[in-house]
mmCIF file of C-alpha atoms and ligand atoms in Angstrom:
data_model
loop_
_atom_site.group_PDB
_atom_site.id
_atom_site.type_symbol
_atom_site.label_atom_id
_atom_site.label_comp_id
_atom_site.label_asym_id
_atom_site.label_seq_id
_atom_site.Cartn_x
_atom_site.Cartn_y
_atom_site.Cartn_z
ATOM 1 C CA UNK A 1 31.361 -8.502 16.282
ATOM 2 C CA UNK A 2 31.187 -10.690 19.319
ATOM 3 C CA UNK A 3 28.046 -8.927 20.421
ATOM 4 C CA UNK A 4 26.313 -9.706 17.110
ATOM 5 C CA UNK A 5 27.038 -13.430 17.338
ATOM 6 C CA UNK A 6 25.894 -13.501 20.970
ATOM 7 C CA UNK A 7 22.615 -11.925 19.886
ATOM 8 C CA UNK A 8 22.053 -14.592 17.257
ATOM 9 C CA UNK A 9 22.520 -17.311 19.838
ATOM 10 C CA UNK A 10 19.805 -15.996 22.143
ATOM 11 C CA UNK A 11 16.643 -17.973 21.335
ATOM 12 C CA UNK A 12 13.879 -15.715 20.120
ATOM 13 C CA UNK A 13 16.073 -12.592 20.058
ATOM 14 C CA UNK A 14 14.924 -10.144 17.407
ATOM 15 C CA UNK A 15 17.863 -8.841 15.405
ATOM 16 C CA UNK A 16 18.003 -5.044 15.400
ATOM 17 C CA UNK A 17 17.422 -4.993 11.654
ATOM 18 C CA UNK A 18 14.190 -7.040 11.846
ATOM 19 C CA UNK A 19 11.510 -5.838 9.435
ATOM 20 C CA UNK A 20 7.819 -5.815 10.218
ATOM 21 C CA UNK A 21 7.097 -6.301 6.527
ATOM 22 C CA UNK A 22 9.477 -7.450 3.818
ATOM 23 C CA UNK A 23 8.275 -7.205 0.234
ATOM 24 C CA UNK A 24 10.408 -8.804 -2.448
ATOM 25 C CA UNK A 25 9.882 -8.606 -6.218
ATOM 26 C CA UNK A 26 6.146 -8.415 -5.652
ATOM 27 C CA UNK A 27 4.001 -8.412 -8.789
ATOM 28 C CA UNK A 28 0.288 -8.536 -9.439
ATOM 29 C CA UNK A 29 -1.202 -9.185 -12.853
ATOM 30 C CA UNK A 30 -4.997 -9.275 -13.124
ATOM 31 C CA UNK A 31 -6.606 -11.593 -15.667
ATOM 32 C CA UNK A 32 -9.690 -9.796 -16.913
ATOM 33 C CA UNK A 33 -12.890 -11.488 -18.103
ATOM 34 C CA UNK A 34 -12.213 -10.521 -21.706
ATOM 35 C CA UNK A 35 -8.927 -12.419 -21.621
ATOM 36 C CA UNK A 36 -6.586 -9.444 -21.124
ATOM 37 C CA UNK A 37 -3.823 -9.298 -18.574
ATOM 38 C CA UNK A 38 -3.330 -6.087 -16.608
ATOM 39 C CA UNK A 39 -0.061 -5.645 -14.830
ATOM 40 C CA UNK A 40 -1.231 -3.628 -11.837
ATOM 41 C CA UNK A 41 1.811 -3.638 -9.586
ATOM 42 C CA UNK A 42 5.532 -4.186 -9.463
ATOM 43 C CA UNK A 43 7.985 -5.648 -9.428
ATOM 44 C CA UNK A 44 8.324 -3.932 -6.084
ATOM 45 C CA UNK A 45 10.714 -4.577 -3.180
ATOM 46 C CA UNK A 46 10.552 -2.761 0.136
ATOM 47 C CA UNK A 47 11.373 -3.320 3.794
ATOM 48 C CA UNK A 48 9.203 -1.705 6.435
ATOM 49 C CA UNK A 49 10.527 -1.538 9.980
ATOM 50 C CA UNK A 50 8.531 -2.111 13.153
ATOM 51 C CA UNK A 51 6.649 1.031 14.217
ATOM 52 C CA UNK A 52 7.195 2.776 10.922
ATOM 53 C CA UNK A 53 4.457 4.969 9.494
ATOM 54 C CA UNK A 54 4.672 4.610 5.733
ATOM 55 C CA UNK A 55 2.363 6.662 3.563
ATOM 56 C CA UNK A 56 1.756 5.664 -0.049
ATOM 57 C CA UNK A 57 0.927 8.110 -2.831
ATOM 58 C CA UNK A 58 0.617 7.570 -6.556
ATOM 59 C CA UNK A 59 -1.690 8.286 -9.462
ATOM 60 C CA UNK A 60 -5.136 6.705 -9.619
ATOM 61 C CA UNK A 61 -5.010 3.108 -10.760
ATOM 62 C CA UNK A 62 -1.291 2.650 -10.031
ATOM 63 C CA UNK A 63 -1.912 -0.298 -7.714
ATOM 64 C CA UNK A 64 -2.093 1.236 -4.220
ATOM 65 C CA UNK A 65 -5.189 -0.711 -3.142
ATOM 66 C CA UNK A 66 -3.790 -3.794 -4.815
ATOM 67 C CA UNK A 67 -0.652 -3.487 -2.692
ATOM 68 C CA UNK A 68 -2.650 -3.188 0.543
ATOM 69 C CA UNK A 69 -4.917 -6.110 -0.362
ATOM 70 C CA UNK A 70 -1.869 -8.265 -1.125
ATOM 71 C CA UNK A 71 -0.321 -7.293 2.210
ATOM 72 C CA UNK A 72 -3.539 -8.149 4.042
ATOM 73 C CA UNK A 73 -3.498 -11.555 2.360
ATOM 74 C CA UNK A 74 -6.913 -10.858 0.826
ATOM 75 C CA UNK A 75 -5.682 -11.649 -2.679
ATOM 76 C CA UNK A 76 -3.069 -13.859 -4.339
ATOM 77 C CA UNK A 77 0.052 -12.288 -5.750
ATOM 78 C CA UNK A 78 1.324 -13.219 -9.208
ATOM 79 C CA UNK A 79 4.952 -13.457 -8.147
ATOM 80 C CA UNK A 80 7.369 -12.335 -5.488
ATOM 81 C CA UNK A 81 7.116 -12.647 -1.757
ATOM 82 C CA UNK A 82 5.676 -10.870 1.258
ATOM 83 C CA UNK A 83 6.979 -11.712 4.706
ATOM 84 C CA UNK A 84 5.416 -10.401 7.892
ATOM 85 C CA UNK A 85 7.885 -10.736 10.783
ATOM 86 C CA UNK A 86 9.814 -13.173 8.647
ATOM 87 C CA UNK A 87 6.821 -15.405 7.907
ATOM 88 C CA UNK A 88 5.575 -15.733 4.340
ATOM 89 C CA UNK A 89 1.962 -14.646 3.912
ATOM 90 C CA UNK A 90 -0.363 -17.296 2.566
ATOM 91 C CA UNK A 91 -3.813 -15.952 3.465
ATOM 92 C CA UNK A 92 -5.631 -13.364 5.583
ATOM 93 C CA UNK A 93 -3.431 -12.235 8.427
ATOM 94 C CA UNK A 94 -4.632 -11.999 11.971
ATOM 95 C CA UNK A 95 -1.836 -9.632 12.903
ATOM 96 C CA UNK A 96 -3.178 -7.042 10.474
ATOM 97 C CA UNK A 97 -6.025 -4.567 10.866
ATOM 98 C CA UNK A 98 -7.526 -2.910 7.808
ATOM 99 C CA UNK A 99 -9.393 0.388 7.498
ATOM 100 C CA UNK A 100 -11.182 1.102 4.224
ATOM 101 C CA UNK A 101 -12.178 4.348 2.552
ATOM 102 C CA UNK A 102 -15.726 4.130 3.838
ATOM 103 C CA UNK A 103 -16.337 3.166 7.476
ATOM 104 C CA UNK A 104 -18.806 0.291 6.712
ATOM 105 C CA UNK A 105 -20.547 0.288 10.098
ATOM 106 C CA UNK A 106 -23.727 -1.685 10.756
ATOM 107 C CA UNK A 107 -26.435 0.997 11.195
ATOM 108 C CA UNK A 108 -28.531 -1.073 13.618
ATOM 109 C CA UNK A 109 -25.663 -1.625 16.029
ATOM 110 C CA UNK A 110 -24.284 0.836 18.565
ATOM 111 C CA UNK A 111 -20.775 2.247 18.329
ATOM 112 C CA UNK A 112 -19.573 -0.215 20.947
ATOM 113 C CA UNK A 113 -21.237 -3.183 19.207
ATOM 114 C CA UNK A 114 -19.686 -2.141 15.886
ATOM 115 C CA UNK A 115 -16.217 -2.077 17.428
ATOM 116 C CA UNK A 116 -16.905 -5.504 18.926
ATOM 117 C CA UNK A 117 -17.785 -7.149 15.597
ATOM 118 C CA UNK A 118 -14.358 -8.749 14.989
ATOM 119 C CA UNK A 119 -14.464 -10.309 18.466
ATOM 120 C CA UNK A 120 -17.368 -12.512 17.349
ATOM 121 C CA UNK A 121 -15.808 -13.341 13.990
ATOM 122 C CA UNK A 122 -12.434 -14.197 15.525
ATOM 123 C CA UNK A 123 -13.884 -15.966 18.558
ATOM 124 C CA UNK A 124 -12.201 -13.656 21.093
ATOM 125 C CA UNK A 125 -13.126 -13.557 24.757
ATOM 126 C CA UNK A 126 -16.162 -11.251 24.863
ATOM 127 C CA UNK A 127 -15.618 -9.771 28.292
ATOM 128 C CA UNK A 128 -11.989 -8.838 27.616
ATOM 129 C CA UNK A 129 -12.916 -7.570 24.150
ATOM 130 C CA UNK A 130 -15.650 -5.364 25.572
ATOM 131 C CA UNK A 131 -13.183 -3.759 27.938
ATOM 132 C CA UNK A 132 -10.671 -3.325 25.133
ATOM 133 C CA UNK A 133 -13.348 -1.837 22.832
ATOM 134 C CA UNK A 134 -14.163 0.739 25.495
ATOM 135 C CA UNK A 135 -10.489 1.624 25.881
ATOM 136 C CA UNK A 136 -10.095 1.948 22.122
ATOM 137 C CA UNK A 137 -13.132 4.203 21.867
ATOM 138 C CA UNK A 138 -11.389 6.360 24.470
ATOM 139 C CA UNK A 139 -8.189 6.286 22.413
ATOM 140 C CA UNK A 140 -10.011 7.585 19.327
ATOM 141 C CA UNK A 141 -11.821 10.220 21.393
ATOM 142 C CA UNK A 142 -15.266 8.567 21.413
ATOM 143 C CA UNK A 143 -15.444 7.392 25.013
ATOM 144 C CA UNK A 144 -18.782 9.176 25.490
ATOM 145 C CA UNK A 145 -20.354 7.817 22.304
ATOM 146 C CA UNK A 146 -20.449 4.066 22.985
ATOM 147 C CA UNK A 147 -24.218 3.768 22.945
ATOM 148 C CA UNK A 148 -24.779 6.027 19.927
ATOM 149 C CA UNK A 149 -25.754 4.619 16.536
ATOM 150 C CA UNK A 150 -23.785 5.370 13.343
ATOM 151 C CA UNK A 151 -26.403 7.835 12.051
ATOM 152 C CA UNK A 152 -25.888 9.902 15.212
ATOM 153 C CA UNK A 153 -22.176 10.306 14.414
ATOM 154 C CA UNK A 154 -20.387 12.585 11.937
ATOM 155 C CA UNK A 155 -18.367 11.074 9.069
ATOM 156 C CA UNK A 156 -15.118 11.661 10.971
ATOM 157 C CA UNK A 157 -16.499 9.991 14.081
ATOM 158 C CA UNK A 158 -17.674 6.991 12.061
ATOM 159 C CA UNK A 159 -14.233 6.611 10.566
ATOM 160 C CA UNK A 160 -12.755 6.735 14.079
ATOM 161 C CA UNK A 161 -15.096 3.896 15.052
ATOM 162 C CA UNK A 162 -13.750 1.852 12.158
ATOM 163 C CA UNK A 163 -10.178 2.585 13.284
ATOM 164 C CA UNK A 164 -11.051 1.392 16.806
ATOM 165 C CA UNK A 165 -12.625 -1.738 15.287
ATOM 166 C CA UNK A 166 -9.502 -2.448 13.211
ATOM 167 C CA UNK A 167 -7.430 -2.277 16.418
ATOM 168 C CA UNK A 168 -9.677 -4.526 18.528
ATOM 169 C CA UNK A 169 -7.826 -7.785 17.949
ATOM 170 C CA UNK A 170 -4.502 -6.047 18.746
ATOM 171 C CA UNK A 171 -2.924 -6.290 15.296
ATOM 172 C CA UNK A 172 0.549 -4.820 15.258
ATOM 173 C CA UNK A 173 0.126 -3.703 11.650
ATOM 174 C CA UNK A 174 -2.563 -1.339 10.444
ATOM 175 C CA UNK A 175 -3.324 -0.958 6.722
ATOM 176 C CA UNK A 176 -5.369 2.114 5.825
ATOM 177 C CA UNK A 177 -6.737 2.628 2.318
ATOM 178 C CA UNK A 178 -7.579 6.333 1.873
ATOM 179 C CA UNK A 179 -9.540 6.366 5.127
ATOM 180 C CA UNK A 180 -10.011 10.144 5.202
ATOM 181 C CA UNK A 181 -10.664 10.713 1.497
ATOM 182 C CA UNK A 182 -14.368 11.415 1.957
ATOM 183 C CA UNK A 183 -14.005 13.860 4.855
ATOM 184 C CA UNK A 184 -14.101 17.646 4.670
ATOM 185 C CA UNK A 185 -10.779 19.483 4.999
ATOM 186 C CA UNK A 186 -11.192 20.516 8.650
ATOM 187 C CA UNK A 187 -12.247 17.062 9.843
ATOM 188 C CA UNK A 188 -9.419 15.565 7.845
ATOM 189 C CA UNK A 189 -6.849 17.757 9.612
ATOM 190 C CA UNK A 190 -8.260 16.718 12.984
ATOM 191 C CA UNK A 191 -8.147 13.062 11.955
ATOM 192 C CA UNK A 192 -4.533 13.420 10.843
ATOM 193 C CA UNK A 193 -3.581 14.809 14.248
ATOM 194 C CA UNK A 194 -5.530 12.022 15.976
ATOM 195 C CA UNK A 195 -3.939 9.326 13.883
ATOM 196 C CA UNK A 196 -0.421 10.582 14.602
ATOM 197 C CA UNK A 197 -1.291 10.476 18.292
ATOM 198 C CA UNK A 198 -2.756 6.970 18.047
ATOM 199 C CA UNK A 199 0.341 5.816 16.175
ATOM 200 C CA UNK A 200 2.683 7.261 18.824
ATOM 201 C CA UNK A 201 0.647 5.830 21.694
ATOM 202 C CA UNK A 202 -0.044 2.400 20.233
ATOM 203 C CA UNK A 203 3.339 1.662 18.626
ATOM 204 C CA UNK A 204 1.736 0.134 15.502
ATOM 205 C CA UNK A 205 3.317 -0.207 12.106
ATOM 206 C CA UNK A 206 1.045 1.735 9.748
ATOM 207 C CA UNK A 207 0.725 1.773 5.955
ATOM 208 C CA UNK A 208 -1.565 4.524 4.785
ATOM 209 C CA UNK A 209 -2.705 5.195 1.213
ATOM 210 C CA UNK A 210 -3.670 8.753 0.305
ATOM 211 C CA UNK A 211 -4.175 10.997 -2.718
ATOM 212 C CA UNK A 212 -2.989 14.012 -0.766
ATOM 213 C CA UNK A 213 0.702 14.897 -0.832
ATOM 214 C CA UNK A 214 0.464 17.154 2.285
ATOM 215 C CA UNK A 215 -1.336 14.370 4.163
ATOM 216 C CA UNK A 216 1.359 11.869 3.112
ATOM 217 C CA UNK A 217 4.151 14.168 4.344
ATOM 218 C CA UNK A 218 2.344 15.116 7.542
ATOM 219 C CA UNK A 219 1.624 11.536 8.577
ATOM 220 C CA UNK A 220 4.515 9.526 7.250
ATOM 221 C CA UNK A 221 7.922 8.733 8.616
ATOM 222 C CA UNK A 222 8.507 7.647 5.010
ATOM 223 C CA UNK A 223 6.538 8.385 1.878
ATOM 224 C CA UNK A 224 6.426 5.736 -0.822
ATOM 225 C CA UNK A 225 5.744 7.374 -4.188
ATOM 226 C CA UNK A 226 4.461 4.918 -6.786
ATOM 227 C CA UNK A 227 4.770 5.349 -10.537
ATOM 228 C CA UNK A 228 1.737 5.122 -12.841
ATOM 229 C CA UNK A 229 0.586 1.518 -13.427
ATOM 230 C CA UNK A 230 2.255 -0.859 -12.969
ATOM 231 C CA UNK A 231 3.042 0.690 -9.592
ATOM 232 C CA UNK A 232 6.751 0.661 -8.900
ATOM 233 C CA UNK A 233 8.823 2.731 -6.525
ATOM 234 C CA UNK A 234 9.277 6.159 -8.089
ATOM 235 C CA UNK A 235 10.674 7.628 -4.869
ATOM 236 C CA UNK A 236 10.995 6.767 -1.211
ATOM 237 C CA UNK A 237 11.246 9.859 0.956
ATOM 238 C CA UNK A 238 12.347 9.787 4.601
ATOM 239 C CA UNK A 239 10.423 12.572 6.290
ATOM 240 C CA UNK A 240 12.746 13.768 9.017
ATOM 241 C CA UNK A 241 10.276 16.186 10.561
ATOM 242 C CA UNK A 242 9.921 16.093 14.361
ATOM 243 C CA UNK A 243 7.849 13.232 15.776
ATOM 244 C CA UNK A 244 5.576 15.746 17.480
ATOM 245 C CA UNK A 245 3.724 17.282 14.554
ATOM 246 C CA UNK A 246 0.980 19.895 14.640
ATOM 247 C CA UNK A 247 -0.699 22.122 12.098
ATOM 248 C CA UNK A 248 2.241 24.584 12.219
ATOM 249 C CA UNK A 249 4.439 21.770 10.917
ATOM 250 C CA UNK A 250 2.623 22.101 7.601
ATOM 251 C CA UNK A 251 3.674 25.739 7.346
ATOM 252 C CA UNK A 252 7.379 24.969 7.831
ATOM 253 C CA UNK A 253 9.977 25.268 5.048
ATOM 254 C CA UNK A 254 11.029 21.674 5.540
ATOM 255 C CA UNK A 255 7.462 20.475 5.048
ATOM 256 C CA UNK A 256 7.285 22.488 1.828
ATOM 257 C CA UNK A 257 10.535 20.932 0.589
ATOM 258 C CA UNK A 258 9.230 17.391 1.084
ATOM 259 C CA UNK A 259 5.931 18.223 -0.595
ATOM 260 C CA UNK A 260 7.696 19.800 -3.582
ATOM 261 C CA UNK A 261 10.006 16.830 -3.982
ATOM 262 C CA UNK A 262 7.059 14.440 -4.102
ATOM 263 C CA UNK A 263 5.041 16.676 -6.405
ATOM 264 C CA UNK A 264 7.970 16.850 -8.817
ATOM 265 C CA UNK A 265 8.032 13.044 -8.928
ATOM 266 C CA UNK A 266 4.383 13.045 -9.947
ATOM 267 C CA UNK A 267 5.051 15.675 -12.583
ATOM 268 C CA UNK A 268 8.027 13.849 -14.053
ATOM 269 C CA UNK A 269 5.854 10.742 -14.428
ATOM 270 C CA UNK A 270 2.989 12.743 -15.895
ATOM 271 C CA UNK A 271 0.602 11.561 -13.233
ATOM 272 C CA UNK A 272 -0.349 14.595 -11.157
ATOM 273 C CA UNK A 273 -4.008 14.444 -10.154
HETATM 274 P P1 ADP B 301 -5.262 2.410 -7.025
HETATM 275 O O1 ADP B 301 -5.650 1.934 -5.673
HETATM 276 O O2 ADP B 301 -3.863 2.943 -7.076
HETATM 277 O O3 ADP B 301 -6.226 3.392 -7.611
HETATM 278 P P2 ADP B 301 -5.848 -0.322 -7.822
HETATM 279 O O4 ADP B 301 -4.929 -1.136 -7.012
HETATM 280 O O5 ADP B 301 -7.269 -0.239 -7.391
HETATM 281 O O6 ADP B 301 -5.235 1.149 -8.003
HETATM 282 O O7 ADP B 301 -5.836 -0.859 -9.320
HETATM 283 C C1 ADP B 301 -4.639 -0.968 -10.093
HETATM 284 C C2 ADP B 301 -4.984 -1.351 -11.511
HETATM 285 O O8 ADP B 301 -5.498 -2.673 -11.544
HETATM 286 C C3 ADP B 301 -6.057 -0.457 -12.150
HETATM 287 O O9 ADP B 301 -5.739 -0.271 -13.499
HETATM 288 C C4 ADP B 301 -7.316 -1.254 -11.981
HETATM 289 O O10 ADP B 301 -8.223 -0.966 -13.016
HETATM 290 C C5 ADP B 301 -6.804 -2.687 -12.101
HETATM 291 N N1 ADP B 301 -7.615 -3.613 -11.314
HETATM 292 C C6 ADP B 301 -7.873 -3.533 -9.982
HETATM 293 N N2 ADP B 301 -8.615 -4.582 -9.574
HETATM 294 C C7 ADP B 301 -8.822 -5.342 -10.675
HETATM 295 C C8 ADP B 301 -9.523 -6.558 -10.914
HETATM 296 N N3 ADP B 301 -10.144 -7.217 -9.913
HETATM 297 N N4 ADP B 301 -9.525 -7.055 -12.177
HETATM 298 C C9 ADP B 301 -8.893 -6.404 -13.172
HETATM 299 N N5 ADP B 301 -8.220 -5.261 -13.022
HETATM 300 C C10 ADP B 301 -8.176 -4.718 -11.788
#
């Protein structure tokens, strides 16, 4: 008891229960051009802890991208609240990096220059950013590809460049919207392994949208299962598999149990894709 009150008195002390992201009664209703209102998401409440890896699955059109865009501050919510480290979001967030489904690299710029793009936009120190970009390319396994152009890289490599770019300004939160959806199965497995490694080494909080139940279980420390539109929490599964995961993990009984539980949620909502 005494220890708790002492903690509160220390200026700047982070209480042990601090959330990276706190979502409360979040709702998004789109007004369409023809005057209709589409309730896309919520109400949804969820706390995400620092360094958590939360994967998000749900049927097409249930509001997954909407949720990520709201979290990134790229769009206004209809109601509810989002707090990042206890600060309400009111616009694009600097502490967030976003990776989209397609890598969107500039074809006339080298790998290194593509990673450096946010440095210009955000007015970061170019020399420090260049060094950081090189380190990040090493982190995503592309240290030898700095001077290559996007068309000289495979799809998986291009997506790794976009991950490095999203990390350049040192955001502590990474939002990933189906980043590996367009990759072939083998490349996708490699990317999953890489991303787990990056997550462990970088200590980021990651939210990752996917259509793949095995991918959600493999990557996530928790899996958020959304219902068909309007997306609400259908299930929230803590994946207590070991932190060190490899391809054998996917063959384990425990992995199968988690996957079946999530699949049954989809089936009970009639939204299996
Ligand atoms: P998901 O990512 O799960 O596929 P989205 O978040 O993209 O779903 O969309 C959720 C719902 O909101 C869908 O029914 C979609 O058609 C609708 N929607 C998305 N963006 C808009 C928009 N700008 N205007 C109107 N409706 C939208």
